[in-house]
DNA sequence: GCATTAACCACAG
DNA sequence: CTGTGGTTAATGC
């Protein structure tokens, strides 16, 4: 862990770029940077939280304990802020953030964060924008999970990896089959079967964790219709 | 009834 | 950790 100098940071968020010099210094004083290896917990459900986390690089999963088992709410790619709702909304974290790929993250003291929200409207606006977009994405994901069949849910998530996370039709899944199942709300076995099925139909190519989308059109069709 | 979907269990690489 | 087969329960013609 090291103290960050936000003034010269090349990975500043859009929000932080709207801060004045003095405000960046303030941010830097209360900001600590840390690296997380895959599988390491960045913050934990149930624990007391007094930080907002700015994810500079990497990919995390947000998980929450359900009545039956742990659910992956969503994946979140850097750059983004983590834990704003759970740190501002309550003392205790309502969900956990776990690194899926190697991550670098800045821990910002909640009081400093609140102060910046108060004194700099441009900063607040950017944060607000990110929160709103998150909420819209969550609503979309929610209806999809509730109303689509597994086949469509899996297809949708394969497309999200391609279009929103890796920007490529070919990528290595950062999750094992079990996590992928938790993300799509199904069982590990079903994920295995459906991936094999999609491969048999020549819609995708699967080699372990390596995925290559061959027929984008059909995959999107499946994603929509379930 | 019969077909489909998907979960759970068990077992083998 | 993953893939596969068998079984079973729920749902929809």
PDB file of C-alpha atoms (C1' of nucleotides) in Angstrom:
ATOM      1  CA  UNK A   1       0.000   0.000   0.000  1.00  0.00           C
ATOM      2  CA  UNK A   2       1.193   3.474  -0.708  1.00  0.00           C
ATOM      3  CA  UNK A   3      -0.106   6.949  -0.460  1.00  0.00           C
ATOM      4  CA  UNK A   4      -1.259   8.241  -3.809  1.00  0.00           C
ATOM      5  CA  UNK A   5      -0.467  11.531  -5.364  1.00  0.00           C
ATOM      6  CA  UNK A   6      -3.679  12.265  -7.150  1.00  0.00           C
ATOM      7  CA  UNK A   7      -2.336  15.369  -8.849  1.00  0.00           C
ATOM      8  CA  UNK A   8      -0.015  13.434 -11.122  1.00  0.00           C
ATOM      9  CA  UNK A   9      -2.107  10.264 -11.366  1.00  0.00           C
ATOM     10  CA  UNK A  10      -2.643   9.166 -14.941  1.00  0.00           C
ATOM     11  CA  UNK A  11      -5.617   7.000 -14.028  1.00  0.00           C
ATOM     12  CA  UNK A  12      -7.796   9.725 -12.581  1.00  0.00           C
ATOM     13  CA  UNK A  13     -11.525   9.271 -12.890  1.00  0.00           C
ATOM     14  CA  UNK A  14     -13.549  11.692 -14.975  1.00  0.00           C
ATOM     15  CA  UNK A  15     -14.926  13.014 -11.718  1.00  0.00           C
ATOM     16  CA  UNK A  16     -11.488  13.569 -10.227  1.00  0.00           C
ATOM     17  CA  UNK A  17     -10.395  15.445 -13.329  1.00  0.00           C
ATOM     18  CA  UNK A  18     -12.866  18.158 -12.470  1.00  0.00           C
ATOM     19  CA  UNK A  19     -11.223  18.800  -9.108  1.00  0.00           C
ATOM     20  CA  UNK A  20      -9.136  21.894  -8.326  1.00  0.00           C
ATOM     21  CA  UNK A  21      -5.492  21.521  -7.316  1.00  0.00           C
ATOM     22  CA  UNK A  22      -6.227  22.075  -3.669  1.00  0.00           C
ATOM     23  CA  UNK A  23      -9.025  19.548  -3.803  1.00  0.00           C
ATOM     24  CA  UNK A  24      -6.782  16.976  -5.467  1.00  0.00           C
ATOM     25  CA  UNK A  25      -4.260  17.487  -2.702  1.00  0.00           C
ATOM     26  CA  UNK A  26      -6.988  16.874  -0.175  1.00  0.00           C
ATOM     27  CA  UNK A  27      -7.962  13.713  -2.038  1.00  0.00           C
ATOM     28  CA  UNK A  28      -4.349  12.574  -2.200  1.00  0.00           C
ATOM     29  CA  UNK A  29      -3.913  12.941   1.540  1.00  0.00           C
ATOM     30  CA  UNK A  30      -6.750  10.587   2.350  1.00  0.00           C
ATOM     31  CA  UNK A  31      -6.170   8.230  -0.534  1.00  0.00           C
ATOM     32  CA  UNK A  32      -4.323   4.931  -0.324  1.00  0.00           C
ATOM     33  CA  UNK A  33      -3.598   2.756  -3.295  1.00  0.00           C
ATOM     34  CA  UNK A  34      -3.515  -1.038  -3.161  1.00  0.00           C
ATOM     35  CA  UNK A  35      -3.175  -4.008  -5.491  1.00  0.00           C
ATOM     36  CA  UNK A  36      -5.479  -7.032  -5.362  1.00  0.00           C
ATOM     37  CA  UNK A  37      -4.771 -10.415  -6.883  1.00  0.00           C
ATOM     38  CA  UNK A  38      -7.629 -12.496  -8.329  1.00  0.00           C
ATOM     39  CA  UNK A  39      -9.794 -13.897  -5.581  1.00  0.00           C
ATOM     40  CA  UNK A  40      -8.792 -11.286  -3.000  1.00  0.00           C
ATOM     41  CA  UNK A  41     -11.551  -9.398  -1.256  1.00  0.00           C
ATOM     42  CA  UNK A  42     -11.568  -5.631  -1.633  1.00  0.00           C
ATOM     43  CA  UNK A  43     -14.392  -5.103   0.799  1.00  0.00           C
ATOM     44  CA  UNK A  44     -16.675  -7.505   2.542  1.00  0.00           C
ATOM     45  CA  UNK A  45     -20.378  -7.716   3.167  1.00  0.00           C
ATOM     46  CA  UNK A  46     -21.189  -7.185   6.818  1.00  0.00           C
ATOM     47  CA  UNK A  47     -17.995  -5.290   7.590  1.00  0.00           C
ATOM     48  CA  UNK A  48     -17.871  -1.673   8.648  1.00  0.00           C
ATOM     49  CA  UNK A  49     -16.986   0.573   5.771  1.00  0.00           C
ATOM     50  CA  UNK A  50     -15.457   4.013   5.864  1.00  0.00           C
ATOM     51  CA  UNK A  51     -14.033   4.157   2.364  1.00  0.00           C
ATOM     52  CA  UNK A  52     -15.112   4.723  -1.181  1.00  0.00           C
ATOM     53  CA  UNK A  53     -13.063   2.654  -3.585  1.00  0.00           C
ATOM     54  CA  UNK A  54     -11.949   3.943  -6.935  1.00  0.00           C
ATOM     55  CA  UNK A  55     -11.062   0.995  -9.147  1.00  0.00           C
ATOM     56  CA  UNK A  56      -8.239   2.161 -11.430  1.00  0.00           C
ATOM     57  CA  UNK A  57      -7.567  -1.054 -13.305  1.00  0.00           C
ATOM     58  CA  UNK A  58      -8.907  -4.589 -13.326  1.00  0.00           C
ATOM     59  CA  UNK A  59     -12.193  -6.383 -12.995  1.00  0.00           C
ATOM     60  CA  UNK A  60     -14.222  -7.187  -9.885  1.00  0.00           C
ATOM     61  CA  UNK A  61     -17.345  -9.126  -9.019  1.00  0.00           C
ATOM     62  CA  UNK A  62     -19.918  -7.725  -6.642  1.00  0.00           C
ATOM     63  CA  UNK A  63     -21.486 -10.478  -4.579  1.00  0.00           C
ATOM     64  CA  UNK A  64     -24.275 -10.585  -2.070  1.00  0.00           C
ATOM     65  CA  UNK A  65     -25.426 -13.375   0.221  1.00  0.00           C
ATOM     66  CA  UNK A  66     -28.907 -14.543  -0.675  1.00  0.00           C
ATOM     67  CA  UNK A  67     -31.226 -16.790   1.322  1.00  0.00           C
ATOM     68  CA  UNK A  68     -29.836 -19.873  -0.452  1.00  0.00           C
ATOM     69  CA  UNK A  69     -26.303 -18.998  -1.499  1.00  0.00           C
ATOM     70  CA  UNK A  70     -23.986 -16.249  -2.646  1.00  0.00           C
ATOM     71  CA  UNK A  71     -25.121 -14.415  -5.736  1.00  0.00           C
ATOM     72  CA  UNK A  72     -22.945 -12.499  -8.155  1.00  0.00           C
ATOM     73  CA  UNK A  73     -24.795  -9.236  -8.641  1.00  0.00           C
ATOM     74  CA  UNK A  74     -22.633  -8.097 -11.496  1.00  0.00           C
ATOM     75  CA  UNK A  75     -19.126  -7.652 -12.773  1.00  0.00           C
ATOM     76  CA  UNK A  76     -17.635  -4.199 -12.761  1.00  0.00           C
ATOM     77  CA  UNK A  77     -14.769  -3.102 -14.930  1.00  0.00           C
ATOM     78  CA  UNK A  78     -12.303  -0.319 -14.166  1.00  0.00           C
ATOM     79  CA  UNK A  79     -12.403   2.601 -14.185  1.00  0.00           C
ATOM     80  CA  UNK A  80     -15.260   2.910 -11.755  1.00  0.00           C
ATOM     81  CA  UNK A  81     -16.223   3.740  -8.215  1.00  0.00           C
ATOM     82  CA  UNK A  82     -17.126   0.874  -5.930  1.00  0.00           C
ATOM     83  CA  UNK A  83     -19.130   0.956  -2.768  1.00  0.00           C
ATOM     84  CA  UNK A  84     -20.678   4.394  -3.062  1.00  0.00           C
ATOM     85  CA  UNK A  85     -24.187   3.092  -2.322  1.00  0.00           C
ATOM     86  CA  UNK A  86     -23.049   0.723   0.379  1.00  0.00           C
ATOM     87  CA  UNK A  87     -20.773   3.228   2.115  1.00  0.00           C
ATOM     88  CA  UNK A  88     -23.010   6.267   1.824  1.00  0.00           C
ATOM     89  CA  UNK A  89     -26.241   4.359   2.374  1.00  0.00           C
ATOM     90  CA  UNK A  90     -25.316   2.468   5.520  1.00  0.00           C
ATOM     91  CA  UNK A  91     -22.507   1.914   7.983  1.00  0.00           C
ATOM     92  CA  UNK A  92     -22.235  -1.751   7.061  1.00  0.00           C
ATOM     93  CA  UNK A  93     -21.436  -3.105   3.605  1.00  0.00           C
ATOM     94  CA  UNK A  94     -24.419  -4.734   1.966  1.00  0.00           C
ATOM     95  CA  UNK A  95     -22.296  -6.568  -0.562  1.00  0.00           C
ATOM     96  CA  UNK A  96     -18.719  -7.676  -1.180  1.00  0.00           C
ATOM     97  CA  UNK A  97     -16.282  -6.761  -3.926  1.00  0.00           C
ATOM     98  CA  UNK A  98     -13.819  -9.448  -4.974  1.00  0.00           C
ATOM     99  CA  UNK A  99     -11.055  -9.078  -7.550  1.00  0.00           C
ATOM    100  CA  UNK A 100     -11.575 -11.279 -10.591  1.00  0.00           C
ATOM    101  CA  UNK A 101      -8.534 -10.022 -12.429  1.00  0.00           C
ATOM    102  CA  UNK A 102      -5.538  -8.235 -10.941  1.00  0.00           C
ATOM    103  CA  UNK A 103      -6.798  -4.882  -9.687  1.00  0.00           C
ATOM    104  CA  UNK A 104      -5.421  -1.600  -8.506  1.00  0.00           C
ATOM    105  CA  UNK A 105      -7.722   0.415  -6.332  1.00  0.00           C
ATOM    106  CA  UNK A 106      -7.646   3.636  -4.364  1.00  0.00           C
ATOM    107  CA  UNK A 107      -9.272   3.822  -0.964  1.00  0.00           C
ATOM    108  CA  UNK A 108     -10.772   7.222  -0.332  1.00  0.00           C
ATOM    109  CA  UNK A 109     -11.832   8.271   3.118  1.00  0.00           C
ATOM    110  CA  UNK A 110     -15.594   8.716   3.234  1.00  0.00           C
ATOM    111  CA  UNK A 111     -15.403  12.129   4.905  1.00  0.00           C
ATOM    112  CA  UNK A 112     -13.061  13.456   2.254  1.00  0.00           C
ATOM    113  CA  UNK A 113     -15.349  12.055  -0.413  1.00  0.00           C
ATOM    114  CA  UNK A 114     -18.369  13.736   1.151  1.00  0.00           C
ATOM    115  CA  UNK A 115     -16.484  17.002   1.410  1.00  0.00           C
ATOM    116  CA  UNK A 116     -15.591  16.897  -2.274  1.00  0.00           C
ATOM    117  CA  UNK A 117     -19.217  16.198  -3.161  1.00  0.00           C
ATOM    118  CA  UNK A 118     -20.201  19.326  -1.257  1.00  0.00           C
ATOM    119  CA  UNK A 119     -17.616  21.742  -2.586  1.00  0.00           C
ATOM    120  CA  UNK A 120     -17.376  20.710  -6.225  1.00  0.00           C
ATOM    121  CA  UNK A 121     -20.578  20.399  -8.258  1.00  0.00           C
ATOM    122  CA  UNK A 122     -18.809  19.088 -11.354  1.00  0.00           C
ATOM    123  CA  UNK A 123     -17.363  16.276  -9.282  1.00  0.00           C
ATOM    124  CA  UNK A 124     -20.753  15.488  -7.758  1.00  0.00           C
ATOM    125  CA  UNK A 125     -22.344  15.512 -11.161  1.00  0.00           C
ATOM    126  CA  UNK A 126     -19.941  12.897 -12.521  1.00  0.00           C
ATOM    127  CA  UNK A 127     -20.513  10.662  -9.517  1.00  0.00           C
ATOM    128  CA  UNK A 128     -24.256  11.064  -9.892  1.00  0.00           C
ATOM    129  CA  UNK A 129     -24.007  10.140 -13.560  1.00  0.00           C
ATOM    130  CA  UNK A 130     -22.136   6.962 -12.775  1.00  0.00           C
ATOM    131  CA  UNK A 131     -24.616   5.955 -10.095  1.00  0.00           C
ATOM    132  CA  UNK A 132     -27.562   6.506 -12.403  1.00  0.00           C
ATOM    133  CA  UNK A 133     -26.040   4.501 -15.203  1.00  0.00           C
ATOM    134  CA  UNK A 134     -25.352   1.703 -12.768  1.00  0.00           C
ATOM    135  CA  UNK A 135     -28.941   1.667 -11.659  1.00  0.00           C
ATOM    136  CA  UNK A 136     -30.219   1.508 -15.228  1.00  0.00           C
ATOM    137  CA  UNK A 137     -27.875  -1.370 -16.006  1.00  0.00           C
ATOM    138  CA  UNK A 138     -29.064  -3.200 -12.916  1.00  0.00           C
ATOM    139  CA  UNK A 139     -32.711  -2.857 -13.939  1.00  0.00           C
ATOM    140  CA  UNK A 140     -31.933  -4.219 -17.392  1.00  0.00           C
ATOM    141  CA  UNK A 141     -30.034  -7.131 -15.960  1.00  0.00           C
ATOM    142  CA  UNK A 142     -32.784  -7.835 -13.482  1.00  0.00           C
ATOM    143  CA  UNK A 143     -35.606  -8.227 -16.039  1.00  0.00           C
ATOM    144  CA  UNK A 144     -33.372 -10.308 -18.212  1.00  0.00           C
ATOM    145  CA  UNK A 145     -32.582 -12.688 -15.364  1.00  0.00           C
ATOM    146  CA  UNK A 146     -36.185 -12.978 -14.306  1.00  0.00           C
ATOM    147  CA  UNK A 147     -37.839 -13.307 -17.686  1.00  0.00           C
ATOM    148  CA  UNK A 148     -35.335 -15.066 -19.936  1.00  0.00           C
ATOM    149  CA  UNK A 149     -34.525 -18.746 -19.962  1.00  0.00           C
ATOM    150  CA  UNK A 150     -31.022 -19.895 -19.099  1.00  0.00           C
ATOM    151  CA  UNK A 151     -29.975 -20.188 -22.709  1.00  0.00           C
ATOM    152  CA  UNK A 152     -30.736 -16.517 -23.285  1.00  0.00           C
ATOM    153  CA  UNK A 153     -29.207 -15.414 -20.018  1.00  0.00           C
ATOM    154  CA  UNK A 154     -25.953 -17.173 -20.797  1.00  0.00           C
ATOM    155  CA  UNK A 155     -25.870 -15.750 -24.311  1.00  0.00           C
ATOM    156  CA  UNK A 156     -26.472 -12.261 -22.970  1.00  0.00           C
ATOM    157  CA  UNK A 157     -23.568 -12.545 -20.571  1.00  0.00           C
ATOM    158  CA  UNK A 158     -21.223 -13.937 -23.212  1.00  0.00           C
ATOM    159  CA  UNK A 159     -22.077 -10.861 -25.251  1.00  0.00           C
ATOM    160  CA  UNK A 160     -21.403  -8.552 -22.330  1.00  0.00           C
ATOM    161  CA  UNK A 161     -17.888  -9.991 -22.019  1.00  0.00           C
ATOM    162  CA  UNK A 162     -17.331  -9.420 -25.715  1.00  0.00           C
ATOM    163  CA  UNK A 163     -18.922  -6.007 -26.111  1.00  0.00           C
ATOM    164  CA  UNK A 164     -18.522  -4.290 -22.796  1.00  0.00           C
ATOM    165  CA  UNK A 165     -15.623  -5.883 -20.970  1.00  0.00           C
ATOM    166  CA  UNK A 166     -13.066  -7.067 -23.515  1.00  0.00           C
ATOM    167  CA  UNK A 167     -14.222  -5.316 -26.688  1.00  0.00           C
ATOM    168  CA  UNK A 168     -13.397  -8.407 -28.685  1.00  0.00           C
ATOM    169  CA  UNK A 169     -15.179 -11.445 -30.055  1.00  0.00           C
ATOM    170  CA  UNK A 170     -12.454 -13.569 -28.570  1.00  0.00           C
ATOM    171  CA  UNK A 171     -11.526 -13.608 -24.908  1.00  0.00           C
ATOM    172  CA  UNK A 172     -10.585 -15.672 -21.883  1.00  0.00           C
ATOM    173  CA  UNK A 173     -13.353 -16.026 -19.351  1.00  0.00           C
ATOM    174  CA  UNK A 174     -12.133 -14.631 -16.023  1.00  0.00           C
ATOM    175  CA  UNK A 175     -14.530 -16.929 -14.150  1.00  0.00           C
ATOM    176  CA  UNK A 176     -14.737 -20.665 -13.666  1.00  0.00           C
ATOM    177  CA  UNK A 177     -17.947 -22.508 -14.594  1.00  0.00           C
ATOM    178  CA  UNK A 178     -19.285 -22.195 -11.103  1.00  0.00           C
ATOM    179  CA  UNK A 179     -18.911 -18.414 -10.955  1.00  0.00           C
ATOM    180  CA  UNK A 180     -20.312 -18.113 -14.436  1.00  0.00           C
ATOM    181  CA  UNK A 181     -23.313 -20.083 -13.202  1.00  0.00           C
ATOM    182  CA  UNK A 182     -23.709 -17.742 -10.228  1.00  0.00           C
ATOM    183  CA  UNK A 183     -23.594 -14.776 -12.566  1.00  0.00           C
ATOM    184  CA  UNK A 184     -26.244 -16.232 -14.859  1.00  0.00           C
ATOM    185  CA  UNK A 185     -28.312 -17.666 -12.004  1.00  0.00           C
ATOM    186  CA  UNK A 186     -28.120 -21.303 -12.914  1.00  0.00           C
ATOM    187  CA  UNK A 187     -26.165 -24.423 -12.028  1.00  0.00           C
ATOM    188  CA  UNK A 188     -22.598 -25.201 -12.984  1.00  0.00           C
ATOM    189  CA  UNK A 189     -23.769 -28.270 -14.916  1.00  0.00           C
ATOM    190  CA  UNK A 190     -26.176 -26.292 -17.026  1.00  0.00           C
ATOM    191  CA  UNK A 191     -23.449 -23.826 -17.980  1.00  0.00           C
ATOM    192  CA  UNK A 192     -21.255 -26.710 -19.146  1.00  0.00           C
ATOM    193  CA  UNK A 193     -24.022 -28.224 -21.173  1.00  0.00           C
ATOM    194  CA  UNK A 194     -25.147 -25.009 -22.798  1.00  0.00           C
ATOM    195  CA  UNK A 195     -21.624 -23.923 -23.719  1.00  0.00           C
ATOM    196  CA  UNK A 196     -21.138 -27.315 -25.367  1.00  0.00           C
ATOM    197  CA  UNK A 197     -24.480 -26.860 -27.099  1.00  0.00           C
ATOM    198  CA  UNK A 198     -23.567 -23.402 -28.414  1.00  0.00           C
ATOM    199  CA  UNK A 199     -20.283 -24.816 -29.671  1.00  0.00           C
ATOM    200  CA  UNK A 200     -22.033 -27.695 -31.395  1.00  0.00           C
ATOM    201  CA  UNK A 201     -24.227 -25.197 -33.215  1.00  0.00           C
ATOM    202  CA  UNK A 202     -21.084 -23.335 -34.321  1.00  0.00           C
ATOM    203  CA  UNK A 203     -22.272 -20.195 -32.591  1.00  0.00           C
ATOM    204  CA  UNK A 204     -19.208 -20.028 -30.379  1.00  0.00           C
ATOM    205  CA  UNK A 205     -15.931 -21.852 -29.978  1.00  0.00           C
ATOM    206  CA  UNK A 206     -14.961 -23.070 -26.507  1.00  0.00           C
ATOM    207  CA  UNK A 207     -11.557 -24.232 -25.329  1.00  0.00           C
ATOM    208  CA  UNK A 208     -11.572 -24.284 -21.583  1.00  0.00           C
ATOM    209  CA  UNK A 209     -11.924 -20.646 -20.643  1.00  0.00           C
ATOM    210  CA  UNK A 210     -11.201 -19.331 -24.084  1.00  0.00           C
ATOM    211  CA  UNK A 211     -14.311 -18.168 -25.890  1.00  0.00           C
ATOM    212  CA  UNK A 212     -14.618 -17.072 -29.455  1.00  0.00           C
ATOM    213  CA  UNK A 213     -17.874 -15.823 -30.844  1.00  0.00           C
ATOM    214  CA  UNK A 214     -18.412 -17.128 -34.356  1.00  0.00           C
ATOM    215  CA  UNK A 215     -21.968 -16.109 -35.062  1.00  0.00           C
ATOM    216  CA  UNK A 216     -22.744 -12.841 -33.359  1.00  0.00           C
ATOM    217  CA  UNK A 217     -26.134 -12.545 -34.964  1.00  0.00           C
ATOM    218  CA  UNK A 218     -27.463 -15.855 -33.741  1.00  0.00           C
ATOM    219  CA  UNK A 219     -26.004 -15.287 -30.291  1.00  0.00           C
ATOM    220  CA  UNK A 220     -27.793 -11.956 -30.061  1.00  0.00           C
ATOM    221  CA  UNK A 221     -30.954 -13.571 -31.244  1.00  0.00           C
ATOM    222  CA  UNK A 222     -30.727 -16.164 -28.491  1.00  0.00           C
ATOM    223  CA  UNK A 223     -29.928 -13.447 -26.002  1.00  0.00           C
ATOM    224  CA  UNK A 224     -33.114 -11.561 -26.886  1.00  0.00           C
ATOM    225  CA  UNK A 225     -35.540 -14.416 -27.183  1.00  0.00           C
ATOM    226  CA  UNK A 226     -34.181 -16.598 -24.439  1.00  0.00           C
TER     227      UNK A 226
ATOM    228  C1'  DG B   1     -50.295 -38.100 -21.193  1.00  0.00           C
ATOM    229  C1'  DC B   2     -46.003 -36.187 -23.441  1.00  0.00           C
ATOM    230  C1'  DA B   3     -42.275 -32.919 -24.223  1.00  0.00           C
ATOM    231  C1'  DT B   4     -39.298 -29.474 -22.527  1.00  0.00           C
ATOM    232  C1'  DT B   5     -36.486 -27.156 -19.231  1.00  0.00           C
ATOM    233  C1'  DA B   6     -33.377 -27.145 -15.723  1.00  0.00           C
ATOM    234  C1'  DA B   7     -31.892 -28.570 -11.037  1.00  0.00           C
ATOM    235  C1'  DC B   8     -29.596 -32.036  -8.160  1.00  0.00           C
ATOM    236  C1'  DC B   9     -26.604 -36.106  -7.591  1.00  0.00           C
ATOM    237  C1'  DA B  10     -22.880 -39.002  -8.692  1.00  0.00           C
ATOM    238  C1'  DC B  11     -18.795 -40.132 -10.794  1.00  0.00           C
ATOM    239  C1'  DA B  12     -14.745 -39.862 -13.853  1.00  0.00           C
ATOM    240  C1'  DG B  13     -10.924 -37.460 -15.834  1.00  0.00           C
TER     241       DG B  13
ATOM    242  C1'  DC C   1     -12.355 -27.852 -11.613  1.00  0.00           C
ATOM    243  C1'  DT C   2     -15.153 -29.761 -15.547  1.00  0.00           C
ATOM    244  C1'  DG C   3     -18.069 -32.625 -18.398  1.00  0.00           C
ATOM    245  C1'  DT C   4     -21.556 -36.115 -18.705  1.00  0.00           C
ATOM    246  C1'  DG C   5     -25.255 -39.247 -17.655  1.00  0.00           C
ATOM    247  C1'  DG C   6     -29.249 -40.436 -14.946  1.00  0.00           C
ATOM    248  C1'  DT C   7     -33.100 -38.892 -12.320  1.00  0.00           C
ATOM    249  C1'  DT C   8     -36.705 -35.852 -11.042  1.00  0.00           C
ATOM    250  C1'  DA C   9     -39.886 -31.906 -10.542  1.00  0.00           C
ATOM    251  C1'  DA C  10     -42.363 -28.245 -12.638  1.00  0.00           C
ATOM    252  C1'  DT C  11     -44.618 -26.323 -16.519  1.00  0.00           C
ATOM    253  C1'  DG C  12     -46.992 -26.113 -20.843  1.00  0.00           C
ATOM    254  C1'  DC C  13     -49.390 -28.120 -24.700  1.00  0.00           C
TER     255       DC C  13
END
